[in-house]
Structures are given as C-alpha cells and as structure tokens.
Amino acid sequence: MSKNNKSEISIKLKGISQEHYRFEDITSKIEHHKLFGNSLNDMREKSSYEDTLSHIKDIFIKYNTIKVTNISLLINNNIKKISPFIQSFNDNICSSCNDICCKAEHGYYNFEDFIYLTSLNITPQEINFNLNKDDPCQFLGKKGCSLPREIRPSGCNWYFCEKLLLQMESHPEYTYFYEIFTETADLWLLMVKEFLSYCEP
C-alpha cells in the first residue's frame, strides 16, 4: 500500500471516528419527536440518559423493528471479526501510554449506542454519573477495557489515536481490517437511519 493511500485511509478513519458518529449530528433529526422532548440535551446527565433509553425501548416495543435488529447483528459480528486485530495493538501501545484516552467523559453510551444495544436485547452497563470528566473511565481495568468490544460505547470503538493508527496501517492485515471497519461504519449509519424512520411525528 502506498504512503498516499495510507494517508487517505488515515483521514477517512479519523473522519469516521470524530465526525460521522458524533451524537450531536443526529440530535436535531429526532428532538422534534414528542417521545423525546428535551431528554437529548446532555447524555452525561443521569435523567436525560435514563429518559432517552426508556423512550428508545418504547419505540422498539411499539413497532416492528426487525430491520434495525438485523443491521445491528451484522455490526455486532463485524466488531467481533476485527476485535483481535485491534486488541493486539491495544496490548502493545496502550499499555505503555502515559496519555490515557480512556477517561470518564468518554465512557457514556449515546443515543446511537442505545439503538444498537436495545435492538439486540442487551442492557447497557450501569454508569457512574459522579465521576469527574478527567477521571479514569469506570470500565478501565488493569488490562484495558473490562467490556467486550462489541458492547462498548461507540465513542471508544470508533476512536484510534495517531500512534495506534500508524502502527495498524503498517500491518499486512490492515486492508482487511479497513474493509470490515468501513462496512461497519456504513451499517451503523444505516441502523440509525432505519430507526429514525420510526421517529416521525
């Protein structure tokens, strides 16, 4: 793979992790729905967090959302496929890093995560809302994240620091990882779009 192609892949991956999946990007599309009201203002606030999850569960109960579930199953399977590849670099790089990315402010599930988890009948992990934003993430253990990758907050799964990404790019299996990852990104957007079709007023 040429240096230019690797740079383009880096930019695309960073775009996916930092722009396409920001919770704020979809808030405006659903905040008009009568079920949600103002509960989407701050997902780091306990009442908003719990209200949003409750409303999403109501929609899954009310409608036949099998399409959302089928998409989520594909996402879940893809994450499991690429997890060993990512973990091998986490073990090598993250364990010796002095600038830990895994802070409390990133350890919250967002609206999109609730869609994904609820469609698979997975209950989100309990959240400690009393941590300061710069405290270590409550899910961070001695050997890294204590949660299986397929049920971690998406803000964690979609983020790769520059050092990690550069190491990943140099590996022979990176092309396979990139193909699965970008397919998963497209599926994630499709999952959200399909769910939003049930949120029309």
mmCIF file with all atom_site columns, C-alpha atoms in Angstrom:
data_model
loop_
_atom_site.group_PDB
_atom_site.id
_atom_site.type_symbol
_atom_site.label_atom_id
_atom_site.label_alt_id
_atom_site.label_comp_id
_atom_site.label_asym_id
_atom_site.label_entity_id
_atom_site.label_seq_id
_atom_site.pdbx_PDB_ins_code
_atom_site.Cartn_x
_atom_site.Cartn_y
_atom_site.Cartn_z
_atom_site.occupancy
_atom_site.B_iso_or_equiv
_atom_site.pdbx_formal_charge
_atom_site.auth_seq_id
_atom_site.auth_comp_id
_atom_site.auth_asym_id
_atom_site.auth_atom_id
_atom_site.pdbx_PDB_model_num
ATOM 1   C CA . MET A 1 1   ? 0.000   0.000   0.000  1.00 0.00 ? 1   MET A CA 1
ATOM 2   C CA . SER A 1 2   ? 1.459   3.380   -0.986 1.00 0.00 ? 2   SER A CA 1
ATOM 3   C CA . LYS A 1 3   ? 2.124   6.152   1.502  1.00 0.00 ? 3   LYS A CA 1
ATOM 4   C CA . ASN A 1 4   ? -0.540  8.332   -0.133 1.00 0.00 ? 4   ASN A CA 1
ATOM 5   C CA . ASN A 1 5   ? -3.157  5.595   0.106  1.00 0.00 ? 5   ASN A CA 1
ATOM 6   C CA . LYS A 1 6   ? -2.295  5.049   3.750  1.00 0.00 ? 6   LYS A CA 1
ATOM 7   C CA . SER A 1 7   ? -2.714  8.771   4.407  1.00 0.00 ? 7   SER A CA 1
ATOM 8   C CA . GLU A 1 8   ? -6.117  8.758   2.725  1.00 0.00 ? 8   GLU A CA 1
ATOM 9   C CA . ILE A 1 9   ? -7.193  5.813   4.861  1.00 0.00 ? 9   ILE A CA 1
ATOM 10  C CA . SER A 1 10  ? -5.997  7.612   7.990  1.00 0.00 ? 10  SER A CA 1
ATOM 11  C CA . ILE A 1 11  ? -8.066  10.653  7.107  1.00 0.00 ? 11  ILE A CA 1
ATOM 12  C CA . LYS A 1 12  ? -11.150 8.559   6.382  1.00 0.00 ? 12  LYS A CA 1
ATOM 13  C CA . LEU A 1 13  ? -10.871 6.594   9.617  1.00 0.00 ? 13  LEU A CA 1
ATOM 14  C CA . LYS A 1 14  ? -10.374 9.769   11.615 1.00 0.00 ? 14  LYS A CA 1
ATOM 15  C CA . GLY A 1 15  ? -13.380 11.264  9.857  1.00 0.00 ? 15  GLY A CA 1
ATOM 16  C CA . ILE A 1 16  ? -15.493 8.271   10.824 1.00 0.00 ? 16  ILE A CA 1
ATOM 17  C CA . SER A 1 17  ? -14.433 8.335   14.446 1.00 0.00 ? 17  SER A CA 1
ATOM 18  C CA . GLN A 1 18  ? -14.537 12.084  15.003 1.00 0.00 ? 18  GLN A CA 1
ATOM 19  C CA . GLU A 1 19  ? -17.313 13.390  12.761 1.00 0.00 ? 19  GLU A CA 1
ATOM 20  C CA . HIS A 1 20  ? -19.770 10.871  11.339 1.00 0.00 ? 20  HIS A CA 1
ATOM 21  C CA . TYR A 1 21  ? -20.756 9.388   14.665 1.00 0.00 ? 21  TYR A CA 1
ATOM 22  C CA . ARG A 1 22  ? -20.951 12.397  16.916 1.00 0.00 ? 22  ARG A CA 1
ATOM 23  C CA . PHE A 1 23  ? -24.145 12.247  18.933 1.00 0.00 ? 23  PHE A CA 1
ATOM 24  C CA . GLU A 1 24  ? -24.884 15.903  18.196 1.00 0.00 ? 24  GLU A CA 1
ATOM 25  C CA . ASP A 1 25  ? -25.103 15.191  14.462 1.00 0.00 ? 25  ASP A CA 1
ATOM 26  C CA . ILE A 1 26  ? -28.381 13.290  14.784 1.00 0.00 ? 26  ILE A CA 1
ATOM 27  C CA . THR A 1 27  ? -29.965 15.072  17.733 1.00 0.00 ? 27  THR A CA 1
ATOM 28  C CA . SER A 1 28  ? -31.655 17.680  15.545 1.00 0.00 ? 28  SER A CA 1
ATOM 29  C CA . LYS A 1 29  ? -33.305 14.925  13.491 1.00 0.00 ? 29  LYS A CA 1
ATOM 30  C CA . ILE A 1 30  ? -35.204 13.458  16.423 1.00 0.00 ? 30  ILE A CA 1
ATOM 31  C CA . GLU A 1 31  ? -35.606 16.153  19.053 1.00 0.00 ? 31  GLU A CA 1
ATOM 32  C CA . HIS A 1 32  ? -38.913 17.210  17.476 1.00 0.00 ? 32  HIS A CA 1
ATOM 33  C CA . HIS A 1 33  ? -40.419 13.816  18.259 1.00 0.00 ? 33  HIS A CA 1
ATOM 34  C CA . LYS A 1 34  ? -42.936 14.005  21.117 1.00 0.00 ? 34  LYS A CA 1
ATOM 35  C CA . LEU A 1 35  ? -41.442 10.975  22.884 1.00 0.00 ? 35  LEU A CA 1
ATOM 36  C CA . PHE A 1 36  ? -38.038 12.540  23.389 1.00 0.00 ? 36  PHE A CA 1
ATOM 37  C CA . GLY A 1 37  ? -38.789 16.107  24.402 1.00 0.00 ? 37  GLY A CA 1
ATOM 38  C CA . ASN A 1 38  ? -35.660 17.679  25.891 1.00 0.00 ? 38  ASN A CA 1
ATOM 39  C CA . SER A 1 39  ? -34.103 14.450  27.108 1.00 0.00 ? 39  SER A CA 1
ATOM 40  C CA . LEU A 1 40  ? -31.371 14.605  24.455 1.00 0.00 ? 40  LEU A CA 1
ATOM 41  C CA . ASN A 1 41  ? -29.753 17.783  25.740 1.00 0.00 ? 41  ASN A CA 1
ATOM 42  C CA . ASP A 1 42  ? -26.981 16.108  27.723 1.00 0.00 ? 42  ASP A CA 1
ATOM 43  C CA . MET A 1 43  ? -26.417 12.366  27.746 1.00 0.00 ? 43  MET A CA 1
ATOM 44  C CA . ARG A 1 44  ? -23.947 12.808  30.598 1.00 0.00 ? 44  ARG A CA 1
ATOM 45  C CA . GLU A 1 45  ? -26.820 13.882  32.839 1.00 0.00 ? 45  GLU A CA 1
ATOM 46  C CA . LYS A 1 46  ? -28.495 10.927  34.551 1.00 0.00 ? 46  LYS A CA 1
ATOM 47  C CA . SER A 1 47  ? -32.151 11.848  33.983 1.00 0.00 ? 47  SER A CA 1
ATOM 48  C CA . SER A 1 48  ? -31.617 12.591  30.271 1.00 0.00 ? 48  SER A CA 1
ATOM 49  C CA . TYR A 1 49  ? -29.641 9.392   29.881 1.00 0.00 ? 49  TYR A CA 1
ATOM 50  C CA . GLU A 1 50  ? -32.326 7.262   31.514 1.00 0.00 ? 50  GLU A CA 1
ATOM 51  C CA . ASP A 1 51  ? -35.239 9.028   29.793 1.00 0.00 ? 51  ASP A CA 1
ATOM 52  C CA . THR A 1 52  ? -33.682 8.600   26.359 1.00 0.00 ? 52  THR A CA 1
ATOM 53  C CA . LEU A 1 53  ? -33.055 4.899   26.912 1.00 0.00 ? 53  LEU A CA 1
ATOM 54  C CA . SER A 1 54  ? -36.630 4.459   28.135 1.00 0.00 ? 54  SER A CA 1
ATOM 55  C CA . HIS A 1 55  ? -38.086 6.210   25.079 1.00 0.00 ? 55  HIS A CA 1
ATOM 56  C CA . ILE A 1 56  ? -35.981 4.134   22.704 1.00 0.00 ? 56  ILE A CA 1
ATOM 57  C CA . LYS A 1 57  ? -37.205 0.961   24.381 1.00 0.00 ? 57  LYS A CA 1
ATOM 58  C CA . ASP A 1 58  ? -40.784 2.189   23.927 1.00 0.00 ? 58  ASP A CA 1
ATOM 59  C CA . ILE A 1 59  ? -40.248 2.556   20.186 1.00 0.00 ? 59  ILE A CA 1
ATOM 60  C CA . PHE A 1 60  ? -38.857 -0.966  19.912 1.00 0.00 ? 60  PHE A CA 1
ATOM 61  C CA . ILE A 1 61  ? -41.904 -2.268  21.763 1.00 0.00 ? 61  ILE A CA 1
ATOM 62  C CA . LYS A 1 62  ? -44.365 -0.280  19.668 1.00 0.00 ? 62  LYS A CA 1
ATOM 63  C CA . TYR A 1 63  ? -43.002 -1.023  16.183 1.00 0.00 ? 63  TYR A CA 1
ATOM 64  C CA . ASN A 1 64  ? -41.732 -3.993  14.218 1.00 0.00 ? 64  ASN A CA 1
ATOM 65  C CA . THR A 1 65  ? -38.057 -3.042  14.120 1.00 0.00 ? 65  THR A CA 1
ATOM 66  C CA . ILE A 1 66  ? -36.658 -6.299  12.757 1.00 0.00 ? 66  ILE A CA 1
ATOM 67  C CA . LYS A 1 67  ? -34.673 -4.399  10.099 1.00 0.00 ? 67  LYS A CA 1
ATOM 68  C CA . VAL A 1 68  ? -32.842 -2.469  12.807 1.00 0.00 ? 68  VAL A CA 1
ATOM 69  C CA . THR A 1 69  ? -32.089 -5.697  14.656 1.00 0.00 ? 69  THR A CA 1
ATOM 70  C CA . ASN A 1 70  ? -30.757 -7.406  11.537 1.00 0.00 ? 70  ASN A CA 1
ATOM 71  C CA . ILE A 1 71  ? -28.431 -4.490  10.824 1.00 0.00 ? 71  ILE A CA 1
ATOM 72  C CA . SER A 1 72  ? -27.252 -4.481  14.441 1.00 0.00 ? 72  SER A CA 1
ATOM 73  C CA . LEU A 1 73  ? -26.458 -8.188  14.230 1.00 0.00 ? 73  LEU A CA 1
ATOM 74  C CA . LEU A 1 74  ? -24.211 -7.522  11.237 1.00 0.00 ? 74  LEU A CA 1
ATOM 75  C CA . ILE A 1 75  ? -22.484 -4.722  13.148 1.00 0.00 ? 75  ILE A CA 1
ATOM 76  C CA . ASN A 1 76  ? -22.003 -6.959  16.176 1.00 0.00 ? 76  ASN A CA 1
ATOM 77  C CA . ASN A 1 77  ? -20.491 -9.705  14.037 1.00 0.00 ? 77  ASN A CA 1
ATOM 78  C CA . ASN A 1 78  ? -18.153 -7.287  12.256 1.00 0.00 ? 78  ASN A CA 1
ATOM 79  C CA . ILE A 1 79  ? -16.872 -5.828  15.510 1.00 0.00 ? 79  ILE A CA 1
ATOM 80  C CA . LYS A 1 80  ? -16.075 -9.338  16.723 1.00 0.00 ? 80  LYS A CA 1
ATOM 81  C CA . LYS A 1 81  ? -14.198 -10.027 13.477 1.00 0.00 ? 81  LYS A CA 1
ATOM 82  C CA . ILE A 1 82  ? -11.837 -7.075  13.821 1.00 0.00 ? 82  ILE A CA 1
ATOM 83  C CA . SER A 1 83  ? -11.532 -7.051  17.615 1.00 0.00 ? 83  SER A CA 1
ATOM 84  C CA . PRO A 1 84  ? -8.487  -9.398  17.802 1.00 0.00 ? 84  PRO A CA 1
ATOM 85  C CA . PHE A 1 85  ? -6.615  -7.226  15.292 1.00 0.00 ? 85  PHE A CA 1
ATOM 86  C CA . ILE A 1 86  ? -7.324  -4.028  17.241 1.00 0.00 ? 86  ILE A CA 1
ATOM 87  C CA . GLN A 1 87  ? -6.622  -5.670  20.592 1.00 0.00 ? 87  GLN A CA 1
ATOM 88  C CA . SER A 1 88  ? -3.162  -6.793  19.518 1.00 0.00 ? 88  SER A CA 1
ATOM 89  C CA . PHE A 1 89  ? -2.199  -3.138  19.058 1.00 0.00 ? 89  PHE A CA 1
ATOM 90  C CA . ASN A 1 90  ? -4.006  -2.029  22.219 1.00 0.00 ? 90  ASN A CA 1
ATOM 91  C CA . ASP A 1 91  ? -1.927  -4.522  24.200 1.00 0.00 ? 91  ASP A CA 1
ATOM 92  C CA . ASN A 1 92  ? 1.307   -3.249  22.692 1.00 0.00 ? 92  ASN A CA 1
ATOM 93  C CA . ILE A 1 93  ? 0.711   0.506   22.590 1.00 0.00 ? 93  ILE A CA 1
ATOM 94  C CA . CYS A 1 94  ? -1.993  1.456   25.084 1.00 0.00 ? 94  CYS A CA 1
ATOM 95  C CA . SER A 1 95  ? -0.433  -0.477  27.963 1.00 0.00 ? 95  SER A CA 1
ATOM 96  C CA . SER A 1 96  ? 2.684   1.716   27.847 1.00 0.00 ? 96  SER A CA 1
ATOM 97  C CA . CYS A 1 97  ? 0.975   5.033   27.033 1.00 0.00 ? 97  CYS A CA 1
ATOM 98  C CA . ASN A 1 98  ? 1.286   7.909   29.515 1.00 0.00 ? 98  ASN A CA 1
ATOM 99  C CA . ASP A 1 99  ? -1.553  9.923   27.974 1.00 0.00 ? 99  ASP A CA 1
ATOM 100 C CA . ILE A 1 100 ? -4.546  7.675   28.606 1.00 0.00 ? 100 ILE A CA 1
ATOM 101 C CA . CYS A 1 101 ? -7.527  8.247   26.293 1.00 0.00 ? 101 CYS A CA 1
ATOM 102 C CA . CYS A 1 102 ? -9.881  6.176   28.461 1.00 0.00 ? 102 CYS A CA 1
ATOM 103 C CA . LYS A 1 103 ? -11.329 8.961   30.594 1.00 0.00 ? 103 LYS A CA 1
ATOM 104 C CA . ALA A 1 104 ? -14.699 9.125   32.313 1.00 0.00 ? 104 ALA A CA 1
ATOM 105 C CA . GLU A 1 105 ? -16.070 11.730  29.903 1.00 0.00 ? 105 GLU A CA 1
ATOM 106 C CA . HIS A 1 106 ? -15.846 9.197   27.055 1.00 0.00 ? 106 HIS A CA 1
ATOM 107 C CA . GLY A 1 107 ? -17.383 6.274   28.940 1.00 0.00 ? 107 GLY A CA 1
ATOM 108 C CA . TYR A 1 108 ? -21.034 7.109   28.270 1.00 0.00 ? 108 TYR A CA 1
ATOM 109 C CA . TYR A 1 109 ? -23.342 5.385   25.838 1.00 0.00 ? 109 TYR A CA 1
ATOM 110 C CA . ASN A 1 110 ? -25.042 7.753   23.421 1.00 0.00 ? 110 ASN A CA 1
ATOM 111 C CA . PHE A 1 111 ? -28.344 7.691   21.555 1.00 0.00 ? 111 PHE A CA 1
ATOM 112 C CA . GLU A 1 112 ? -26.935 5.563   18.732 1.00 0.00 ? 112 GLU A CA 1
ATOM 113 C CA . ASP A 1 113 ? -25.499 3.048   21.189 1.00 0.00 ? 113 ASP A CA 1
ATOM 114 C CA . PHE A 1 114 ? -28.910 2.707   22.829 1.00 0.00 ? 114 PHE A CA 1
ATOM 115 C CA . ILE A 1 115 ? -30.444 1.847   19.446 1.00 0.00 ? 115 ILE A CA 1
ATOM 116 C CA . TYR A 1 116 ? -27.780 -0.775  18.799 1.00 0.00 ? 116 TYR A CA 1
ATOM 117 C CA . LEU A 1 117 ? -27.894 -2.373  22.244 1.00 0.00 ? 117 LEU A CA 1
ATOM 118 C CA . THR A 1 118 ? -31.676 -2.289  22.624 1.00 0.00 ? 118 THR A CA 1
ATOM 119 C CA . SER A 1 119 ? -32.194 -3.891  19.219 1.00 0.00 ? 119 SER A CA 1
ATOM 120 C CA . LEU A 1 120 ? -30.053 -6.814  20.413 1.00 0.00 ? 120 LEU A CA 1
ATOM 121 C CA . ASN A 1 121 ? -31.793 -7.027  23.813 1.00 0.00 ? 121 ASN A CA 1
ATOM 122 C CA . ILE A 1 122 ? -28.578 -6.026  25.560 1.00 0.00 ? 122 ILE A CA 1
ATOM 123 C CA . THR A 1 123 ? -28.898 -3.935  28.719 1.00 0.00 ? 123 THR A CA 1
ATOM 124 C CA . PRO A 1 124 ? -26.334 -1.097  28.816 1.00 0.00 ? 124 PRO A CA 1
ATOM 125 C CA . GLN A 1 125 ? -23.811 -1.277  31.627 1.00 0.00 ? 125 GLN A CA 1
ATOM 126 C CA . GLU A 1 126 ? -24.542 0.741   34.760 1.00 0.00 ? 126 GLU A CA 1
ATOM 127 C CA . ILE A 1 127 ? -22.984 4.205   34.595 1.00 0.00 ? 127 ILE A CA 1
ATOM 128 C CA . ASN A 1 128 ? -21.403 6.127   37.458 1.00 0.00 ? 128 ASN A CA 1
ATOM 129 C CA . PHE A 1 129 ? -22.502 9.726   36.897 1.00 0.00 ? 129 PHE A CA 1
ATOM 130 C CA . ASN A 1 130 ? -20.471 11.046  39.835 1.00 0.00 ? 130 ASN A CA 1
ATOM 131 C CA . LEU A 1 131 ? -17.057 10.812  38.196 1.00 0.00 ? 131 LEU A CA 1
ATOM 132 C CA . ASN A 1 132 ? -15.164 13.903  37.075 1.00 0.00 ? 132 ASN A CA 1
ATOM 133 C CA . LYS A 1 133 ? -14.609 14.049  33.324 1.00 0.00 ? 133 LYS A CA 1
ATOM 134 C CA . ASP A 1 134 ? -10.830 13.558  33.651 1.00 0.00 ? 134 ASP A CA 1
ATOM 135 C CA . ASP A 1 135 ? -11.111 10.575  35.997 1.00 0.00 ? 135 ASP A CA 1
ATOM 136 C CA . PRO A 1 136 ? -10.216 7.172   34.534 1.00 0.00 ? 136 PRO A CA 1
ATOM 137 C CA . CYS A 1 137 ? -13.151 5.542   32.766 1.00 0.00 ? 137 CYS A CA 1
ATOM 138 C CA . GLN A 1 138 ? -15.084 3.306   35.136 1.00 0.00 ? 138 GLN A CA 1
ATOM 139 C CA . PHE A 1 139 ? -14.667 0.429   32.664 1.00 0.00 ? 139 PHE A CA 1
ATOM 140 C CA . LEU A 1 140 ? -10.868 0.747   32.521 1.00 0.00 ? 140 LEU A CA 1
ATOM 141 C CA . GLY A 1 141 ? -9.138  -2.155  34.255 1.00 0.00 ? 141 GLY A CA 1
ATOM 142 C CA . LYS A 1 142 ? -5.531  -3.211  34.720 1.00 0.00 ? 142 LYS A CA 1
ATOM 143 C CA . LYS A 1 143 ? -5.574  -4.972  31.341 1.00 0.00 ? 143 LYS A CA 1
ATOM 144 C CA . GLY A 1 144 ? -7.562  -2.350  29.453 1.00 0.00 ? 144 GLY A CA 1
ATOM 145 C CA . CYS A 1 145 ? -11.304 -2.107  28.932 1.00 0.00 ? 145 CYS A CA 1
ATOM 146 C CA . SER A 1 146 ? -13.333 -4.546  31.004 1.00 0.00 ? 146 SER A CA 1
ATOM 147 C CA . LEU A 1 147 ? -16.182 -4.598  28.456 1.00 0.00 ? 147 LEU A CA 1
ATOM 148 C CA . PRO A 1 148 ? -16.273 -6.788  25.344 1.00 0.00 ? 148 PRO A CA 1
ATOM 149 C CA . ARG A 1 149 ? -15.594 -4.556  22.347 1.00 0.00 ? 149 ARG A CA 1
ATOM 150 C CA . GLU A 1 150 ? -18.997 -5.226  20.792 1.00 0.00 ? 150 GLU A CA 1
ATOM 151 C CA . ILE A 1 151 ? -20.832 -3.605  23.737 1.00 0.00 ? 151 ILE A CA 1
ATOM 152 C CA . ARG A 1 152 ? -18.504 -0.683  24.444 1.00 0.00 ? 152 ARG A CA 1
ATOM 153 C CA . PRO A 1 153 ? -19.670 2.908   23.887 1.00 0.00 ? 153 PRO A CA 1
ATOM 154 C CA . SER A 1 154 ? -19.208 3.725   20.211 1.00 0.00 ? 154 SER A CA 1
ATOM 155 C CA . GLY A 1 155 ? -17.078 6.755   21.059 1.00 0.00 ? 155 GLY A CA 1
ATOM 156 C CA . CYS A 1 156 ? -14.457 4.280   22.262 1.00 0.00 ? 156 CYS A CA 1
ATOM 157 C CA . ASN A 1 157 ? -14.788 1.824   19.386 1.00 0.00 ? 157 ASN A CA 1
ATOM 158 C CA . TRP A 1 158 ? -14.533 4.470   16.667 1.00 0.00 ? 158 TRP A CA 1
ATOM 159 C CA . TYR A 1 159 ? -11.510 6.275   18.092 1.00 0.00 ? 159 TYR A CA 1
ATOM 160 C CA . PHE A 1 160 ? -7.904  5.490   17.179 1.00 0.00 ? 160 PHE A CA 1
ATOM 161 C CA . CYS A 1 161 ? -5.090  7.767   18.280 1.00 0.00 ? 161 CYS A CA 1
ATOM 162 C CA . GLU A 1 162 ? -2.447  8.673   15.707 1.00 0.00 ? 162 GLU A CA 1
ATOM 163 C CA . LYS A 1 163 ? 0.207   6.385   17.181 1.00 0.00 ? 163 LYS A CA 1
ATOM 164 C CA . LEU A 1 164 ? -2.169  3.427   17.231 1.00 0.00 ? 164 LEU A CA 1
ATOM 165 C CA . LEU A 1 165 ? -3.394  4.068   13.708 1.00 0.00 ? 165 LEU A CA 1
ATOM 166 C CA . LEU A 1 166 ? 0.118   4.369   12.275 1.00 0.00 ? 166 LEU A CA 1
ATOM 167 C CA . GLN A 1 167 ? 1.061   1.007   13.757 1.00 0.00 ? 167 GLN A CA 1
ATOM 168 C CA . MET A 1 168 ? -2.110  -0.593  12.446 1.00 0.00 ? 168 MET A CA 1
ATOM 169 C CA . GLU A 1 169 ? -1.535  0.754   8.936  1.00 0.00 ? 169 GLU A CA 1
ATOM 170 C CA . SER A 1 170 ? 1.849   -0.924  8.692  1.00 0.00 ? 170 SER A CA 1
ATOM 171 C CA . HIS A 1 171 ? 0.422   -4.390  9.368  1.00 0.00 ? 171 HIS A CA 1
ATOM 172 C CA . PRO A 1 172 ? -0.355  -6.775  6.451  1.00 0.00 ? 172 PRO A CA 1
ATOM 173 C CA . GLU A 1 173 ? -3.889  -7.379  7.767  1.00 0.00 ? 173 GLU A CA 1
ATOM 174 C CA . TYR A 1 174 ? -4.752  -3.680  7.827  1.00 0.00 ? 174 TYR A CA 1
ATOM 175 C CA . THR A 1 175 ? -6.530  -3.777  4.461  1.00 0.00 ? 175 THR A CA 1
ATOM 176 C CA . TYR A 1 176 ? -8.893  -6.477  5.720  1.00 0.00 ? 176 TYR A CA 1
ATOM 177 C CA . PHE A 1 177 ? -9.489  -4.503  8.912  1.00 0.00 ? 177 PHE A CA 1
ATOM 178 C CA . TYR A 1 178 ? -10.202 -1.347  6.926  1.00 0.00 ? 178 TYR A CA 1
ATOM 179 C CA . GLU A 1 179 ? -12.724 -3.102  4.689  1.00 0.00 ? 179 GLU A CA 1
ATOM 180 C CA . ILE A 1 180 ? -14.643 -4.531  7.648  1.00 0.00 ? 180 ILE A CA 1
ATOM 181 C CA . PHE A 1 181 ? -14.421 -1.299  9.604  1.00 0.00 ? 181 PHE A CA 1
ATOM 182 C CA . THR A 1 182 ? -15.773 0.882   6.798  1.00 0.00 ? 182 THR A CA 1
ATOM 183 C CA . GLU A 1 183 ? -18.528 -1.644  6.102  1.00 0.00 ? 183 GLU A CA 1
ATOM 184 C CA . THR A 1 184 ? -19.431 -1.428  9.789  1.00 0.00 ? 184 THR A CA 1
ATOM 185 C CA . ALA A 1 185 ? -19.451 2.362   9.580  1.00 0.00 ? 185 ALA A CA 1
ATOM 186 C CA . ASP A 1 186 ? -21.939 2.247   6.708  1.00 0.00 ? 186 ASP A CA 1
ATOM 187 C CA . LEU A 1 187 ? -24.084 -0.266  8.586  1.00 0.00 ? 187 LEU A CA 1
ATOM 188 C CA . TRP A 1 188 ? -24.053 1.957   11.670 1.00 0.00 ? 188 TRP A CA 1
ATOM 189 C CA . LEU A 1 189 ? -25.396 4.899   9.686  1.00 0.00 ? 189 LEU A CA 1
ATOM 190 C CA . LEU A 1 190 ? -27.998 2.639   8.087  1.00 0.00 ? 190 LEU A CA 1
ATOM 191 C CA . MET A 1 191 ? -29.066 1.360   11.511 1.00 0.00 ? 191 MET A CA 1
ATOM 192 C CA . VAL A 1 192 ? -29.622 4.908   12.776 1.00 0.00 ? 192 VAL A CA 1
ATOM 193 C CA . LYS A 1 193 ? -31.457 5.914   9.602  1.00 0.00 ? 193 LYS A CA 1
ATOM 194 C CA . GLU A 1 194 ? -33.763 2.898   9.830  1.00 0.00 ? 194 GLU A CA 1
ATOM 195 C CA . PHE A 1 195 ? -34.542 3.616   13.480 1.00 0.00 ? 195 PHE A CA 1
ATOM 196 C CA . LEU A 1 196 ? -35.254 7.277   12.750 1.00 0.00 ? 196 LEU A CA 1
ATOM 197 C CA . SER A 1 197 ? -37.903 6.185   10.249 1.00 0.00 ? 197 SER A CA 1
ATOM 198 C CA . TYR A 1 198 ? -39.982 5.142   13.283 1.00 0.00 ? 198 TYR A CA 1
ATOM 199 C CA . CYS A 1 199 ? -39.494 8.519   14.961 1.00 0.00 ? 199 CYS A CA 1
ATOM 200 C CA . GLU A 1 200 ? -41.519 10.653  12.608 1.00 0.00 ? 200 GLU A CA 1
ATOM 201 C CA . PRO A 1 201 ? -44.103 12.798  14.447 1.00 0.00 ? 201 PRO A CA 1
#
